[in-house]
Amino acid sequence: MSAPPRPGRPRSEQSRQSVLRAASELLREAGLRAMTTEEIANRSGVSKATIYKWWPNKYAVAIEAFLGELMAEAPDPDTGSAREDILGVIRGLAHFYSGASGRVFAQLVGEGQSDTTVAAELQAHLVAPRRALMRTVWDRGVARGELRDDVDPDVAVDLLLGPLLYRLLLGHAPLDAPAIDAIIGSALGGLAAERAYHQN
Amino acid sequence: MSAPPRPGRPRSEQSRQSVLRAASELLREAGLRAMTTEEIANRSGVSKATIYKWWPNKYAVAIEAFLGELMAEAPDPDTGSAREDILGVIRGLAHFYSGASGRVFAQLVGEGQSDTTVAAELQAHLVAPRRALMRTVWDRGVARGELRDDVDPDVAVDLLLGPLLYRLLLGHAPLDAPAIDAIIGSALGGLAAERAYHQN
Amino acid sequence: MSAPPRPGRPRSEQSRQSVLRAASELLREAGLRAMTTEEIANRSGVSKATIYKWWPNKYAVAIEAFLGELMAEAPDPDTGSAREDILGVIRGLAHFYSGASGRVFAQLVGEGQSDTTVAAELQAHLVAPRRALMRTVWDRGVARGELRDDVDPDVAVDLLLGPLLYRLLLGHAPLDAPAIDAIIGSALGGLAAERAYHQN
Amino acid sequence: MSAPPRPGRPRSEQSRQSVLRAASELLREAGLRAMTTEEIANRSGVSKATIYKWWPNKYAVAIEAFLGELMAEAPDPDTGSAREDILGVIRGLAHFYSGASGRVFAQLVGEGQSDTTVAAELQAHLVAPRRALMRTVWDRGVARGELRDDVDPDVAVDLLLGPLLYRLLLGHAPLDAPAIDAIIGSALGGLAAERAYHQN
DNA sequence: CGCTAACCGAGACGGTACGTCCAGTCTTGCT
DNA sequence: AGCAAGACTGGACGTACCGTCTCGGTTAGCG
């Protein structure tokens, strides 16, 4: 049931948490790049050697700290209406992106462009789960006949989430409630004037 | 009309080009982060002091080098069909994103998450022009009655470009031709099963 | 008579010997400075905590390991001739200095320059006994009238042993048999051309 | 005549001196082992990177700092008497060994036991010159008939200098004036009771 | 045609963070 | 109690890169 008692002094849970807490604060105060391992060590009272023993570099710490904060996964709203479900998920996401966490997330994505490890971690822990949730919502809507069954689900998810990321990372326009509603509305309704226009 | 003739030796055009060429090579070979000013100086035969005299830091060099390569702006296809115009523009963009330039662009966007200056330069020189082009195409489609006139053009552009950026930056799915066509097809046709479903 | 039986598990003699044996090997293979407590622990199968429980630091382990190897003290030759006695002692010493033990000894002396404890241990266990032996030989020679009775015995011992240490520690010349004989011969005979020259 | 003007900014002589001065102070205050490169950088106002550019490690800095302090080489007394010449040189040396410089020198010799580079530097700059001076004095004494011509000069020098080093490094007895005189007196006069005793 | 201002290559420099290493201590649970 | 295993603090190490700063030498174009 519990972990097999391994010999030797066990890893200090308190140290782990102090490090993650300190990293979390620094991420908000200074940002990912400006945060230094040294400062994490100072704030947390945990020595640099210990930090490097458990994490390969500050980005790994940042990701774990960031994930720890998200606590619970975003819940599946399941309102009975595909449109409302989608809006629910996306609004939650937009709210997350708009706050301090959004900046940190964006910086992690940025780092991921040059650091494969960061990208993989992000993919596994932050991107995939959200795509999966959206996929669940999508499949339900299709099953109920509210959403098109001739659209590749991956494409559909990209169409719903892509614009948010685009705004978060390029920052050319806000991510407020009206914007979200307009984006989702247009994604569902389509951009072409005539339905017949679509013939893929 | 032309530059007022200033006293003293004029800036060396050859140095400028050597630097940009060297930076360009390094961007492809090593990536944005791994590229060092020192190495640009070595390869170009231009001293670090001169580089710092004309550019504030290596990111400015990278952006200028990167822009110089793009040469001509993407042209407006203007085929007579809004759908074809959009496909033309997006296919060109996807091709660009899929190559080596795409990686560099992604790294620049990544850097922009922590560096306001980089973000602003990207916005001005790489993001805005493309949005503008897409906007032109969009407006023409609306005028011809092929595209909806009740959708905010900014939202429409986000819907068309967002999924591409999403795939480029998160890398969860490819950016090949079939994917592009599916994305654009779905964006135009909408995700909802019934047109009436849309009522924004 | 025997040790008072203390409560609890007694110190493991086997651990002690494993540590000393491992330290001994490492001293020869890597030298005093490069030898780490960690490695002693690994090789000996004795934990670092146990090592630090019984020795204050790695130098103490090194000294004890080193002493253990010397086993028997150098014997007093007592040949009947002071000259031969001196040569016997010094030759033994030179032989010892010339081998691997000599390097270790030199490194310990080196460490003693910055670490008082090491210096004191060396003094007590390695330097004093040899000086004492040499002093015994000296006194016997004086008593027999072979050696001068107007020379401070400490000075005499320094004169006989000093050149050896000098060669060991500065390494400017070898410590082979002819060199030893020449040194002792000159020390006994004196450097001045005329005996009368000496008038201290 | 002067150095050929090499391109680039010349090495800062001021930095060099600041580093050496700071190292010198620290050697006296803290000793060789306790002195850190970091602290040299702080005191001197010279960055660590610059220090590591010009010296491979703190021991190289220490040696250069130490040598710089010795300024002039010890002069050849040349009094006309070999005995007086020897006494002059040795007394100067003993005085040097007895002071703060002596401790530093001893620590350097100690370090030299584990670090070949340090040993070589010491040999070249501190040991060899003194042996050379002593050799000069020796040869003159031999030429004048005051010193024995049947003793290997290297052995003679070892006999004169060895006991000093021995006392410096093992610290079993002082290096004061009477000790010096006794040592040199005995070295010249020899330890054997009868001159005939010597027959090497 | 020579003056002079601005250019430029070479490379030293201060600063800052990095990631590593080792000494020595502390904490488990087993023997 | 002793002990193996191994986590932990503290602090120095040497490296790397950034952006600034001298040097000496070069190169327009004005006077």
mmCIF file of C-alpha atoms in Angstrom, chain B residues 78-155:
data_model
loop_
_atom_site.group_PDB
_atom_site.id
_atom_site.type_symbol
_atom_site.label_atom_id
_atom_site.label_comp_id
_atom_site.label_asym_id
_atom_site.label_seq_id
_atom_site.Cartn_x
_atom_site.Cartn_y
_atom_site.Cartn_z
ATOM 1 C CA ASP B 78 -6.408 38.081 -54.719
ATOM 2 C CA THR B 79 -7.759 35.112 -56.622
ATOM 3 C CA GLY B 80 -11.322 36.270 -56.728
ATOM 4 C CA SER B 81 -12.392 33.748 -54.121
ATOM 5 C CA ALA B 82 -12.168 34.603 -50.436
ATOM 6 C CA ARG B 83 -11.656 30.966 -49.579
ATOM 7 C CA GLU B 84 -8.788 30.640 -52.009
ATOM 8 C CA ASP B 85 -7.255 33.911 -50.863
ATOM 9 C CA ILE B 86 -7.305 32.764 -47.266
ATOM 10 C CA LEU B 87 -5.907 29.380 -48.153
ATOM 11 C CA GLY B 88 -3.156 31.026 -50.172
ATOM 12 C CA VAL B 89 -2.063 33.276 -47.360
ATOM 13 C CA ILE B 90 -2.243 30.585 -44.715
ATOM 14 C CA ARG B 91 -0.451 28.012 -46.809
ATOM 15 C CA GLY B 92 2.396 30.434 -47.349
ATOM 16 C CA LEU B 93 2.543 31.143 -43.649
ATOM 17 C CA ALA B 94 2.446 27.468 -42.752
ATOM 18 C CA HIS B 95 5.266 26.764 -45.161
ATOM 19 C CA PHE B 96 7.294 29.492 -43.555
ATOM 20 C CA TYR B 97 6.547 28.220 -40.057
ATOM 21 C CA SER B 98 7.454 24.660 -40.985
ATOM 22 C CA GLY B 99 11.008 25.435 -42.036
ATOM 23 C CA ALA B 100 14.079 26.609 -40.220
ATOM 24 C CA SER B 101 12.704 30.126 -40.156
ATOM 25 C CA GLY B 102 9.731 28.881 -38.228
ATOM 26 C CA ARG B 103 11.966 27.630 -35.426
ATOM 27 C CA VAL B 104 13.733 30.955 -35.271
ATOM 28 C CA PHE B 105 10.464 32.822 -35.278
ATOM 29 C CA ALA B 106 9.150 30.631 -32.484
ATOM 30 C CA GLN B 107 12.285 31.293 -30.448
ATOM 31 C CA LEU B 108 11.869 35.009 -30.975
ATOM 32 C CA VAL B 109 8.279 34.819 -29.801
ATOM 33 C CA GLY B 110 9.541 32.851 -26.833
ATOM 34 C CA GLU B 111 12.093 35.502 -26.006
ATOM 35 C CA GLY B 112 9.376 38.100 -26.362
ATOM 36 C CA GLN B 113 7.621 36.611 -23.340
ATOM 37 C CA SER B 114 10.324 37.958 -21.067
ATOM 38 C CA ASP B 115 11.636 40.828 -23.129
ATOM 39 C CA THR B 116 9.267 43.635 -23.963
ATOM 40 C CA THR B 117 11.496 45.103 -26.608
ATOM 41 C CA VAL B 118 11.659 41.869 -28.523
ATOM 42 C CA ALA B 119 7.914 41.514 -28.236
ATOM 43 C CA ALA B 120 7.353 45.009 -29.600
ATOM 44 C CA GLU B 121 9.706 44.495 -32.525
ATOM 45 C CA LEU B 122 8.078 41.223 -33.413
ATOM 46 C CA GLN B 123 4.670 42.769 -33.122
ATOM 47 C CA ALA B 124 5.575 45.643 -35.409
ATOM 48 C CA HIS B 125 7.526 43.785 -38.053
ATOM 49 C CA LEU B 126 6.244 40.246 -38.124
ATOM 50 C CA VAL B 127 2.840 40.018 -36.547
ATOM 51 C CA ALA B 128 1.091 43.223 -37.576
ATOM 52 C CA PRO B 129 1.892 42.977 -41.313
ATOM 53 C CA ARG B 130 0.476 39.508 -41.519
ATOM 54 C CA ARG B 131 -2.619 40.417 -39.631
ATOM 55 C CA ALA B 132 -3.006 43.379 -41.922
ATOM 56 C CA LEU B 133 -2.718 41.224 -44.995
ATOM 57 C CA MET B 134 -5.238 38.792 -43.639
ATOM 58 C CA ARG B 135 -7.482 41.716 -42.758
ATOM 59 C CA THR B 136 -7.365 42.948 -46.347
ATOM 60 C CA VAL B 137 -8.321 39.546 -47.608
ATOM 61 C CA TRP B 138 -11.061 39.367 -45.028
ATOM 62 C CA ASP B 139 -12.570 42.738 -45.856
ATOM 63 C CA ARG B 140 -12.629 41.880 -49.532
ATOM 64 C CA GLY B 141 -14.438 38.621 -48.794
ATOM 65 C CA VAL B 142 -16.969 40.431 -46.669
ATOM 66 C CA ALA B 143 -17.524 43.045 -49.358
ATOM 67 C CA ARG B 144 -18.109 40.329 -51.900
ATOM 68 C CA GLY B 145 -20.610 38.674 -49.584
ATOM 69 C CA GLU B 146 -18.553 35.533 -49.223
ATOM 70 C CA LEU B 147 -17.677 36.110 -45.593
ATOM 71 C CA ARG B 148 -19.866 37.093 -42.700
ATOM 72 C CA ASP B 149 -20.272 40.777 -42.047
ATOM 73 C CA ASP B 150 -21.339 40.280 -38.443
ATOM 74 C CA VAL B 151 -17.992 38.970 -37.198
ATOM 75 C CA ASP B 152 -15.388 41.262 -35.674
ATOM 76 C CA PRO B 153 -12.522 41.236 -38.176
ATOM 77 C CA ASP B 154 -9.954 40.929 -35.389
ATOM 78 C CA VAL B 155 -11.732 37.874 -34.107
#
